[in-house]
């Protein structure tokens, strides 16, 4: 590992790397110096260097950085990380971004900078083939689908030749193929060092490489899982490093909320019943009537689902009144055969793990029921249930993750760097820093270098009316169809609910047929997200209609995506028990939930959706937001000020002309001219 650079030396090295004749320019012909990228890299360097004396001023080692699309934030944090000589952990929002960072960006920079830094990629356990479970499932041959056998055989051949065991590298096997559940392990069923395949374990090898590397690339789910395990006193998954960098940091609060809570799902119980039958018959056939025990467990799962009622969300207040639900939870907890498994646990390692799983799952069920029915509920926890058509999940969610992050941040002197294209709301970072316990953090932002005022148009149609009105979906379709025709498809229609996805698919389909249009509608649910995006890229006139999963993490550069439609302002659903509990808690403390929680969350989501439109210097297009509240309600100004500086119009002819490739008449800037938050590098 290279020697660690001091603050002044690191800044000098970063300045040189980004210079016109620096390492990046020499390695990449056509390199263009971007002021925002260079300034962000220097800020990252300062935070990393400050960590070595953070005991004097700990906030100096914490940086919150918003970098607009096109700033080049990936290189802006990787260059100082690699030049610093520090041990660094980089966490990304998704496994796809992990792969891009590790396989594309890091090799280019390592070659350009010549630092000799060792790097490693580490994902969660479920991403790696488990030789033990793959072999056992193939030997026992019990499958719900005939095609699983063929897929498992292909996974077996992949496991024989792969170095990493990473399922994303398996040729011709979809990452979401159901058979992967039979070829991977979970925390509950992993045998650890007792496994007969331990020496060839892909997870163990990946973790070993991570412990020895100078820079490790993980994802937020794995990072939060590691923090949760540390809180439980269990050996950590990830190495302790000098600096932590979180890309796509806007996702962290929500992901952390899931990991720092607890849950029980009927899917977990059914998986347990399947493993109980398989392992019991294979390892201790004479010890118990495993078939009857597994069948009884499955019956109790069905009864719990029925007790949950119709699909929806149930908060603790409503759950407290549902006696049938309490009884079904208790009956399912009692159905876990703890006694039978305890008696057979010595017969095999798998049975021992199964016995531990039974105790843990039954305990989790009883804990949730007792929390709902008891006189006192932990005020820091939110208890709620989610009922789906095929199952039910019981959740215990923390009221806030800020205390957890604050505790871990204060436990050791190291740099914490959070970056994303969407962290600020109207130039302020309070929403994010409060949620993450980052009081006093240095907060900076850099606008996108793209010319939004000339190359992008924000269109708010007239006449769409109240989003709560029964006729709203039809009005949206009426407003956007002329744009889709003028743009020859090449559009995303982003909806705030699955119901609206179905409505727009039907309504726009009717209009396309009536007009004899050659656009092809791609609708969420028709195929996997990845397949829909790939099809969108290849079709001449595609229109993709989707909800939450398409609002971010989708990158289509060029004219192929030059129209983005958002049906209405993305305020969170009012039936969300977690949101409702947080609103109640803030209101009880004398705060304003709308301005503090709901509006900032909507602004962040709106920025993500709008961010699908302009992805390069030459992109141009129209963003249509079919919600007049953006301009008619007082809070709309904050939402508009959070968007890039689009030109703004309400004139349909102007929007249609822009879609056809004509430059629009001069339009009003969507930003207020008095907002000093637009200055590159200004504090939030």
XYZ file of C-alpha atoms in Angstrom:
684
model
C 0.000 0.000 0.000
C 1.393 3.460 -0.833
C 2.396 5.735 2.024
C -0.465 7.801 3.356
C -0.357 11.411 2.152
C -0.733 14.358 4.484
C -3.403 16.998 3.836
C -1.225 19.437 1.886
C 0.538 16.725 -0.096
C -2.731 14.972 -0.951
C -4.340 18.179 -2.226
C -1.248 18.906 -4.322
C -1.332 15.395 -5.777
C -5.046 15.690 -6.574
C -4.550 19.099 -8.216
C -1.803 17.635 -10.382
C -3.853 14.577 -11.384
C -6.727 16.743 -12.640
C -4.495 19.293 -14.366
C -4.479 19.843 -18.125
C -1.235 17.868 -18.418
C -1.857 15.600 -15.437
C -2.215 11.837 -15.159
C -5.865 11.825 -16.264
C -5.202 13.972 -19.324
C -2.250 11.799 -20.351
C -4.268 8.592 -19.984
C -7.496 9.775 -21.609
C -7.286 11.615 -24.961
C -9.901 14.346 -25.142
C -9.831 14.880 -21.385
C -11.568 18.105 -20.372
C -10.942 19.752 -17.008
C -14.245 20.245 -15.154
C -14.109 22.822 -12.382
C -16.794 21.094 -10.337
C -15.057 17.732 -10.533
C -11.728 19.207 -9.446
C -13.309 21.150 -6.568
C -15.168 18.092 -5.348
C -11.986 15.979 -5.518
C -10.167 18.560 -3.378
C -13.026 18.554 -0.841
C -12.840 14.740 -0.658
C -9.065 14.947 -0.198
C -9.507 17.423 2.654
C -11.999 15.146 4.404
C -9.716 12.089 4.094
C -6.706 14.023 5.375
C -8.738 15.577 8.215
C -9.633 12.133 9.552
C -6.086 11.660 10.858
C -6.667 14.493 13.356
C -10.456 14.293 13.579
C -10.304 14.282 17.378
C -9.621 18.018 17.171
C -12.425 18.778 14.704
C -14.421 15.598 13.873
C -16.901 17.385 11.594
C -14.066 18.274 9.189
C -13.780 14.594 8.265
C -17.468 14.401 7.266
C -18.400 15.641 3.800
C -21.836 15.724 2.177
C -21.435 16.488 -1.530
C -24.124 16.888 -4.169
C -22.748 16.745 -7.702
C -25.143 17.285 -10.587
C -25.265 14.942 -13.572
C -22.110 15.290 -15.664
C -19.877 16.572 -12.856
C -17.883 13.359 -12.857
C -18.297 12.520 -9.178
C -16.988 8.953 -9.523
C -13.486 10.117 -10.491
C -13.822 13.023 -8.052
C -13.869 10.649 -5.092
C -11.809 7.770 -6.515
C -8.759 9.876 -7.423
C -8.169 11.253 -3.895
C -9.046 7.850 -2.416
C -6.373 6.148 -4.514
C -3.756 8.880 -4.029
C -4.266 9.160 -0.269
C -2.648 5.841 0.640
C -5.493 5.367 3.122
C -7.577 2.218 3.398
C -10.886 3.125 1.805
C -14.274 1.460 1.563
C -16.534 2.634 -1.281
C -20.230 1.765 -1.003
C -22.616 2.104 -3.948
C -26.383 2.011 -4.238
C -26.699 -1.180 -6.295
C -24.751 -4.266 -7.315
C -24.850 -3.015 -10.923
C -23.029 0.170 -9.910
C -20.582 -1.947 -7.906
C -19.677 -3.934 -10.990
C -19.336 -0.789 -13.104
C -17.072 0.827 -10.532
C -14.870 -2.224 -10.049
C -14.649 -3.536 -13.595
C -14.653 -0.258 -15.563
C -13.779 2.851 -13.542
C -11.138 1.529 -11.138
C -8.984 -0.229 -13.776
C -8.858 2.967 -15.843
C -7.796 5.070 -12.863
C -5.304 2.548 -11.528
C -3.622 2.495 -14.931
C -3.618 6.303 -15.136
C -2.383 7.011 -11.608
C -0.013 4.065 -11.202
C -0.488 3.909 -7.421
C -0.248 0.140 -7.068
C -3.348 0.163 -4.856
C -4.891 -3.272 -4.305
C -8.660 -3.384 -4.771
C -11.396 -5.912 -4.005
C -15.076 -6.368 -4.765
C -17.371 -7.738 -2.054
C -21.089 -8.466 -2.269
C -23.612 -10.087 0.003
C -23.597 -13.825 0.583
C -26.549 -14.469 -1.749
C -24.470 -13.301 -4.732
C -22.020 -16.192 -4.517
C -22.460 -19.866 -5.366
C -22.501 -22.088 -2.268
C -20.906 -25.397 -3.258
C -22.426 -27.211 -0.276
C -26.055 -26.224 -0.851
C -25.735 -26.604 -4.614
C -24.453 -30.156 -4.243
C -27.037 -31.161 -1.629
C -29.934 -29.852 -3.674
C -28.707 -31.606 -6.801
C -28.238 -34.876 -4.917
C -31.675 -34.759 -3.291
C -33.452 -33.720 -6.486
C -36.592 -32.143 -4.983
C -37.656 -29.230 -7.201
C -40.838 -27.184 -7.569
C -40.088 -26.460 -11.248
C -38.591 -28.852 -13.798
C -36.520 -26.048 -15.316
C -34.702 -25.560 -11.995
C -32.828 -28.822 -12.534
C -31.378 -27.651 -15.850
C -30.454 -24.239 -14.429
C -28.759 -25.806 -11.393
C -26.702 -28.039 -13.680
C -25.552 -24.925 -15.538
C -24.700 -23.269 -12.226
C -22.737 -26.405 -11.287
C -20.676 -26.092 -14.480
C -20.145 -22.377 -13.777
C -18.993 -23.151 -10.203
C -16.383 -25.563 -11.557
C -14.620 -22.914 -13.665
C -15.289 -19.553 -11.983
C -12.728 -17.793 -9.813
C -15.175 -15.468 -8.023
C -18.378 -17.543 -7.847
C -20.280 -14.281 -8.463
C -23.687 -15.028 -9.970
C -23.512 -11.869 -12.107
C -20.681 -13.494 -14.068
C -22.573 -16.712 -14.845
C -23.084 -16.738 -18.637
C -26.642 -17.168 -19.834
C -28.168 -17.497 -16.345
C -30.466 -14.678 -15.219
C -29.430 -13.175 -11.884
C -33.050 -13.413 -10.709
C -33.540 -17.054 -11.766
C -35.430 -18.889 -8.955
C -32.871 -21.727 -9.034
C -30.247 -19.458 -7.470
C -32.033 -19.908 -4.121
C -30.894 -23.569 -4.257
C -27.305 -22.672 -5.154
C -26.561 -20.000 -2.554
C -26.571 -19.776 1.229
C -28.139 -17.428 3.751
C -26.886 -16.193 7.085
C -29.300 -18.634 8.723
C -28.227 -21.808 6.911
C -24.512 -21.141 6.316
C -22.365 -23.694 8.154
C -19.363 -21.391 8.372
C -16.091 -23.101 9.255
C -17.988 -26.357 9.883
C -18.845 -26.585 6.186
C -17.121 -29.434 4.310
C -16.549 -27.012 1.412
C -15.078 -24.228 3.577
C -11.670 -24.249 1.894
C -13.266 -23.551 -1.498
C -15.968 -21.168 -0.237
C -16.423 -18.225 -2.604
C -17.810 -15.988 0.167
C -14.836 -16.732 2.427
C -12.384 -16.020 -0.401
C -14.088 -12.710 -1.258
C -14.036 -11.621 2.392
C -10.379 -12.581 2.726
C -9.514 -10.496 -0.334
C -11.475 -7.571 1.100
C -9.634 -7.757 4.415
C -6.301 -7.530 2.603
C -7.149 -4.849 0.012
C -6.406 -1.122 0.162
C -9.740 -0.201 -1.429
C -12.908 -2.306 -1.202
C -16.096 -1.797 -3.236
C -19.321 -2.866 -1.496
C -22.976 -1.825 -1.645
C -25.207 -0.066 0.880
C -27.097 -3.248 1.754
C -23.885 -5.033 2.709
C -22.540 -2.011 4.583
C -25.727 -1.677 6.645
C -25.763 -5.426 7.292
C -22.216 -5.098 8.629
C -23.188 -2.267 10.988
C -26.178 -4.252 12.203
C -23.965 -7.275 12.948
C -21.456 -5.101 14.795
C -24.313 -3.817 16.948
C -25.199 -7.433 17.765
C -21.603 -8.164 18.752
C -21.091 -10.533 15.821
C -17.848 -10.563 13.830
C -17.944 -7.885 11.188
C -18.209 -8.647 7.472
C -16.166 -5.670 6.282
C -12.662 -4.430 7.098
C -12.191 -1.352 9.238
C -10.911 1.448 7.011
C -9.598 5.008 7.231
C -12.305 6.428 4.971
C -15.830 5.560 3.886
C -17.280 6.869 0.623
C -21.001 6.450 -0.103
C -22.046 6.963 -3.715
C -25.794 7.304 -4.393
C -25.952 8.282 -0.719
C -29.566 9.461 -0.983
C -30.574 5.780 -0.772
C -28.843 5.204 2.557
C -31.554 6.337 5.009
C -34.173 4.018 3.515
C -31.825 1.034 3.173
C -30.509 1.529 6.712
C -34.062 1.692 8.035
C -34.659 -1.833 6.738
C -31.413 -3.273 8.108
C -31.512 -1.731 11.569
C -34.958 -3.151 12.184
C -36.198 -6.722 12.136
C -38.769 -8.604 10.113
C -40.468 -11.948 9.767
C -42.068 -13.084 6.524
C -44.231 -16.043 5.637
C -41.703 -16.646 2.846
C -39.038 -17.279 5.507
C -41.337 -19.767 7.229
C -42.048 -21.624 3.978
C -38.325 -21.753 3.156
C -37.738 -23.170 6.617
C -40.451 -25.805 6.108
C -38.836 -26.823 2.809
C -35.399 -27.117 4.430
C -36.888 -28.972 7.416
C -38.333 -31.654 5.162
C -35.230 -31.912 2.956
C -32.610 -31.979 5.723
C -34.681 -34.006 8.158
C -35.305 -36.818 5.680
C -31.697 -36.791 4.486
C -29.872 -36.601 7.828
C -32.232 -37.981 10.494
C -35.127 -39.800 8.871
C -35.862 -41.804 12.017
C -35.700 -38.897 14.477
C -39.143 -37.382 13.806
C -42.067 -37.313 11.389
C -40.543 -34.507 9.353
C -43.266 -34.603 6.687
C -46.015 -34.008 9.250
C -44.037 -31.273 11.003
C -43.349 -29.464 7.721
C -46.986 -29.779 6.622
C -48.211 -28.386 9.965
C -45.874 -25.424 9.618
C -47.126 -24.699 6.100
C -50.742 -24.881 7.326
C -50.016 -22.332 10.079
C -48.436 -20.055 7.453
C -51.642 -20.192 5.384
C -53.712 -19.397 8.482
C -51.528 -16.403 9.305
C -51.929 -15.045 5.784
C -55.731 -15.398 6.036
C -55.728 -13.659 9.417
C -53.910 -10.715 7.834
C -56.950 -9.919 5.670
C -56.869 -8.074 2.384
C -53.575 -6.778 0.921
C -52.352 -3.554 2.459
C -50.414 -2.184 5.405
C -51.427 -2.491 9.049
C -49.981 -0.195 11.708
C -49.546 -1.159 15.366
C -52.744 0.601 16.410
C -54.866 -1.451 14.009
C -52.905 -4.652 14.656
C -53.540 -4.332 18.389
C -57.255 -4.806 17.752
C -56.899 -7.892 15.533
C -57.151 -10.841 17.911
C -57.229 -13.385 15.068
C -53.860 -12.072 13.880
C -52.325 -12.429 17.358
C -53.588 -16.007 17.653
C -52.295 -16.947 14.195
C -48.860 -15.516 15.027
C -48.728 -17.505 18.259
C -49.840 -20.716 16.520
C -47.148 -20.325 13.854
C -44.475 -19.667 16.498
C -45.537 -22.860 18.325
C -45.393 -24.849 15.061
C -41.625 -24.460 14.730
C -40.407 -27.888 15.935
C -37.782 -26.643 18.370
C -37.883 -29.783 20.562
C -37.582 -32.255 17.686
C -34.699 -30.323 16.142
C -32.897 -29.947 19.471
C -33.001 -33.734 19.847
C -31.599 -34.301 16.348
C -29.152 -31.395 16.218
C -26.118 -33.585 16.858
C -26.857 -35.726 13.802
C -25.545 -33.127 11.298
C -24.295 -29.587 10.966
C -27.327 -28.695 8.822
C -29.739 -29.905 11.523
C -27.878 -27.880 14.144
C -28.260 -24.753 12.018
C -31.923 -25.604 11.441
C -32.507 -25.828 15.190
C -30.978 -22.371 15.663
C -33.172 -20.979 12.852
C -36.316 -22.414 14.470
C -35.508 -20.716 17.785
C -34.741 -17.387 16.120
C -37.851 -17.317 13.898
C -40.203 -18.337 16.704
C -38.649 -15.727 19.006
C -39.041 -13.031 16.357
C -42.736 -13.870 15.925
C -43.478 -13.766 19.657
C -41.496 -10.552 20.099
C -43.565 -8.787 17.434
C -46.869 -10.043 18.859
C -45.913 -9.079 22.407
C -44.821 -5.634 21.259
C -48.193 -5.019 19.602
C -50.360 -6.465 22.382
C -48.308 -5.249 25.355
C -49.036 -2.129 27.386
C -45.759 -0.514 26.368
C -44.103 -0.421 22.966
C -40.519 0.742 22.512
C -40.956 4.377 21.428
C -37.917 4.075 19.145
C -39.491 1.198 17.185
C -42.365 1.144 14.708
C -44.324 -2.103 14.548
C -46.377 -2.773 11.429
C -47.400 -5.502 9.009
C -47.490 -5.692 5.243
C -50.021 -8.031 3.656
C -49.455 -9.168 0.070
C -51.603 -11.414 -2.094
C -49.360 -14.417 -1.439
C -47.861 -13.658 1.950
C -47.388 -11.437 4.964
C -44.426 -9.685 6.583
C -44.157 -8.399 10.153
C -41.816 -5.432 10.558
C -40.070 -3.715 13.435
C -38.614 -0.502 12.024
C -36.521 2.124 13.865
C -38.082 5.549 14.189
C -34.738 7.023 13.078
C -31.379 5.635 11.936
C -29.543 8.817 12.960
C -28.496 7.465 16.409
C -26.963 4.353 14.827
C -24.883 6.284 12.293
C -23.926 8.901 14.880
C -22.689 6.196 17.269
C -20.600 4.428 14.627
C -19.259 7.698 13.262
C -18.098 8.802 16.702
C -16.566 5.422 17.547
C -13.438 5.895 15.422
C -11.598 8.702 13.658
C -12.146 8.189 9.943
C -13.545 10.113 7.002
C -17.229 9.782 6.080
C -18.034 11.060 2.578
C -21.580 11.053 1.187
C -22.248 11.946 -2.436
C -25.120 11.830 -4.912
C -26.728 13.892 -7.637
C -29.748 14.304 -5.328
C -29.076 15.257 -1.721
C -30.146 18.892 -1.411
C -33.643 20.373 -1.351
C -33.674 23.933 -2.702
C -29.964 24.137 -1.900
C -30.250 22.861 1.687
C -29.062 19.525 3.091
C -30.985 19.456 6.397
C -33.265 16.637 5.300
C -30.338 14.282 4.658
C -27.997 15.351 7.461
C -30.757 15.151 10.091
C -31.805 11.698 8.885
C -28.210 10.429 9.056
C -27.105 12.110 12.288
C -24.515 14.262 10.502
C -24.739 17.410 12.602
C -22.051 19.924 11.680
C -20.963 18.109 8.534
C -19.424 20.122 5.715
C -22.031 20.278 2.922
C -21.148 21.377 -0.629
C -22.858 21.190 -3.985
C -21.921 21.595 -7.637
C -24.478 22.116 -10.389
C -24.493 19.989 -13.506
C -22.301 21.476 -16.249
C -25.023 20.699 -18.809
C -26.923 23.591 -20.424
C -30.415 22.833 -19.097
C -31.797 26.292 -19.874
C -31.205 25.817 -23.613
C -31.355 22.060 -24.015
C -34.221 21.057 -21.708
C -37.773 22.249 -21.187
C -39.968 21.780 -18.129
C -43.607 21.607 -19.244
C -46.490 21.748 -16.751
C -49.690 21.092 -18.766
C -52.860 23.040 -18.097
C -56.084 21.249 -17.313
C -54.847 18.059 -15.656
C -56.739 19.025 -12.520
C -56.662 17.504 -9.053
C -54.503 14.354 -8.895
C -57.071 12.894 -6.495
C -59.856 13.304 -9.060
C -61.383 10.223 -10.669
C -60.622 11.522 -14.165
C -56.981 12.412 -13.499
C -55.470 9.433 -15.362
C -57.405 10.273 -18.533
C -56.374 13.929 -18.313
C -52.724 12.940 -17.992
C -52.986 10.697 -21.062
C -54.687 13.504 -22.989
C -51.905 15.908 -22.033
C -48.942 13.675 -22.857
C -50.113 11.830 -25.961
C -49.469 14.822 -28.290
C -45.924 15.005 -26.895
C -45.361 11.288 -27.432
C -46.576 11.620 -31.035
C -44.374 14.659 -31.684
C -41.365 12.971 -30.084
C -41.986 9.713 -31.952
C -42.036 7.807 -28.678
C -38.583 7.674 -27.074
C -40.268 8.464 -23.770
C -40.438 7.374 -20.146
C -43.810 7.742 -18.433
C -42.962 7.627 -14.730
C -45.924 6.945 -12.451
C -46.277 7.266 -8.696
C -48.287 4.050 -8.326
C -48.699 0.676 -10.008
C -52.382 1.472 -10.482
C -51.429 4.517 -12.561
C -48.999 2.361 -14.577
C -51.894 0.097 -15.567
C -54.171 3.060 -16.312
C -51.621 4.843 -18.504
C -50.781 1.622 -20.327
C -54.469 1.182 -21.197
C -55.169 4.828 -22.031
C -52.031 5.442 -24.099
C -52.540 2.110 -25.825
C -56.030 3.239 -26.880
C -54.669 6.500 -28.259
C -51.873 4.748 -30.128
C -54.307 2.348 -31.791
C -56.739 5.141 -32.666
C -53.955 7.196 -34.239
C -52.384 4.234 -36.012
C -49.139 5.178 -34.296
C -46.125 2.889 -34.509
C -44.928 3.495 -30.953
C -44.364 0.374 -28.867
C -45.492 0.443 -25.241
C -43.230 -1.293 -22.717
C -45.049 -1.717 -19.413
C -43.602 -2.584 -16.020
C -44.455 -6.187 -15.229
C -44.285 -7.407 -18.833
C -40.655 -8.436 -18.343
C -37.792 -7.839 -15.937
C -36.577 -4.287 -15.408
C -33.306 -5.024 -17.202
C -35.074 -6.628 -20.177
C -37.436 -3.656 -20.537
C -34.555 -1.164 -20.487
C -32.581 -3.139 -23.071
C -35.648 -3.360 -25.302
C -36.223 0.382 -24.878
C -32.686 1.056 -26.103
C -33.145 -1.076 -29.221
C -36.618 -0.067 -30.454
C -37.147 2.879 -32.841
C -40.178 4.429 -31.047
C -40.434 3.018 -27.509
C -42.553 4.329 -24.634
C -41.739 2.787 -21.259
C -44.396 3.068 -18.543
C -43.142 2.284 -15.039
C -43.206 3.220 -11.382
C -40.632 3.547 -8.588
C -37.910 1.210 -9.903
C -37.535 3.254 -13.103
C -37.210 6.651 -11.398
C -33.493 6.160 -10.750
C -30.555 4.010 -11.775
C -31.565 4.056 -15.460
C -29.100 5.673 -17.854
C -30.209 6.130 -21.476
C -27.982 8.660 -23.225
C -28.933 10.544 -26.372
C -32.106 11.103 -28.370
C -33.416 7.624 -27.549
C -34.801 9.103 -24.318
C -35.799 12.711 -24.970
C -39.181 12.906 -23.231
C -39.829 12.144 -19.565
C -43.353 12.342 -18.166
C -44.119 12.355 -14.431
C -47.775 11.877 -13.574
C -47.861 13.796 -10.282
C -45.707 15.037 -7.433
C -44.221 11.966 -5.692
C -45.499 12.443 -2.165
C -45.303 9.201 -0.179
C -48.465 7.131 0.180
C -50.537 8.172 3.227
C -51.001 4.507 4.248
C -47.288 4.062 5.016
C -47.133 3.154 8.747
C -43.481 4.190 9.063
C -44.129 7.613 7.567
C -47.227 8.046 9.704
C -45.326 7.146 12.889
C -42.528 9.575 12.060
C -45.039 12.318 11.293
C -46.800 11.709 14.620
C -43.494 11.769 16.514
C -42.358 15.013 14.887
C -45.733 16.652 15.413
C -45.685 15.638 19.081
C -42.270 17.300 19.375
C -43.691 20.525 17.927
C -42.197 20.143 14.445
C -43.720 20.604 10.986
C -43.885 17.133 9.360
C -44.815 18.417 5.916
C -41.885 20.797 5.557
C -39.427 18.557 7.429
C -40.285 15.085 6.114
C -42.840 14.915 3.309
C -41.783 17.815 1.107
C -38.030 17.040 1.130
C -38.713 13.377 0.332
C -40.911 14.399 -2.610
C -38.237 16.819 -3.836
C -35.568 14.118 -3.775
C -37.781 11.673 -5.681
C -38.728 14.348 -8.224
C -35.054 15.139 -8.820
C -34.351 11.465 -9.425
C -37.156 11.171 -11.976
C -36.136 14.372 -13.733
C -32.550 13.118 -13.795
C -33.440 10.462 -16.375
C -33.703 13.132 -19.091
C -30.364 14.844 -19.732
C -27.427 12.449 -19.383
C -24.776 14.094 -21.607
C -23.693 17.473 -22.981
C -25.545 16.863 -26.266
C -28.828 15.532 -24.821
C -31.973 17.608 -25.123
C -35.593 16.968 -24.287
C -38.810 17.744 -22.440
C -39.730 16.980 -18.834
C -43.530 17.031 -18.449
C -44.877 17.095 -14.883
C -48.653 16.780 -15.009
C -49.338 18.241 -11.583
C -50.353 21.894 -11.443
C -49.568 22.048 -7.727
C -45.937 22.472 -8.804
C -46.826 26.046 -9.833
C -50.022 26.831 -7.921
C -49.126 25.806 -4.355
C -46.653 27.765 -2.193
C -44.524 24.684 -1.603
C -44.112 24.213 -5.359
C -41.381 26.847 -5.442
C -39.157 24.656 -3.252
C -39.710 21.708 -5.544
C -38.917 23.728 -8.665
C -35.832 25.213 -7.000
C -34.598 21.668 -6.328
C -34.631 20.771 -10.031
C -31.900 21.669 -12.544
C -32.445 25.095 -14.182
C -34.887 23.982 -16.881
C -36.607 26.534 -19.042
C -40.279 26.482 -18.056
C -43.469 26.590 -20.101
C -47.168 25.843 -19.813
C -47.787 26.189 -23.530
C -48.548 22.895 -25.295
C -47.478 24.162 -28.720
C -44.117 25.188 -27.306
C -43.585 21.758 -25.755
C -44.604 19.987 -28.971
C -42.255 22.188 -31.018
C -39.407 21.332 -28.679
C -40.170 17.617 -29.042
C -40.000 17.998 -32.817
C -36.501 19.363 -32.501
C -37.269 23.096 -32.801
C -35.716 25.475 -30.295
C -38.486 26.855 -28.065
C -39.211 30.549 -27.612
C -37.470 32.184 -24.682
C -38.937 30.742 -21.490
C -38.711 31.603 -17.828
C -35.922 29.911 -15.875
C -37.278 27.366 -13.445
C -34.867 28.654 -10.794
C -35.302 31.807 -8.802
C -32.542 34.246 -9.671
C -31.940 35.035 -6.004
C -30.922 31.473 -5.075
C -27.251 31.610 -4.129
C -27.366 27.816 -3.698
C -26.583 27.563 -7.428
C -23.040 28.806 -7.029
C -20.617 25.902 -7.486
C -18.999 24.975 -4.218
C -21.323 27.037 -2.007
C -22.216 25.489 1.364
C -25.671 23.984 1.649
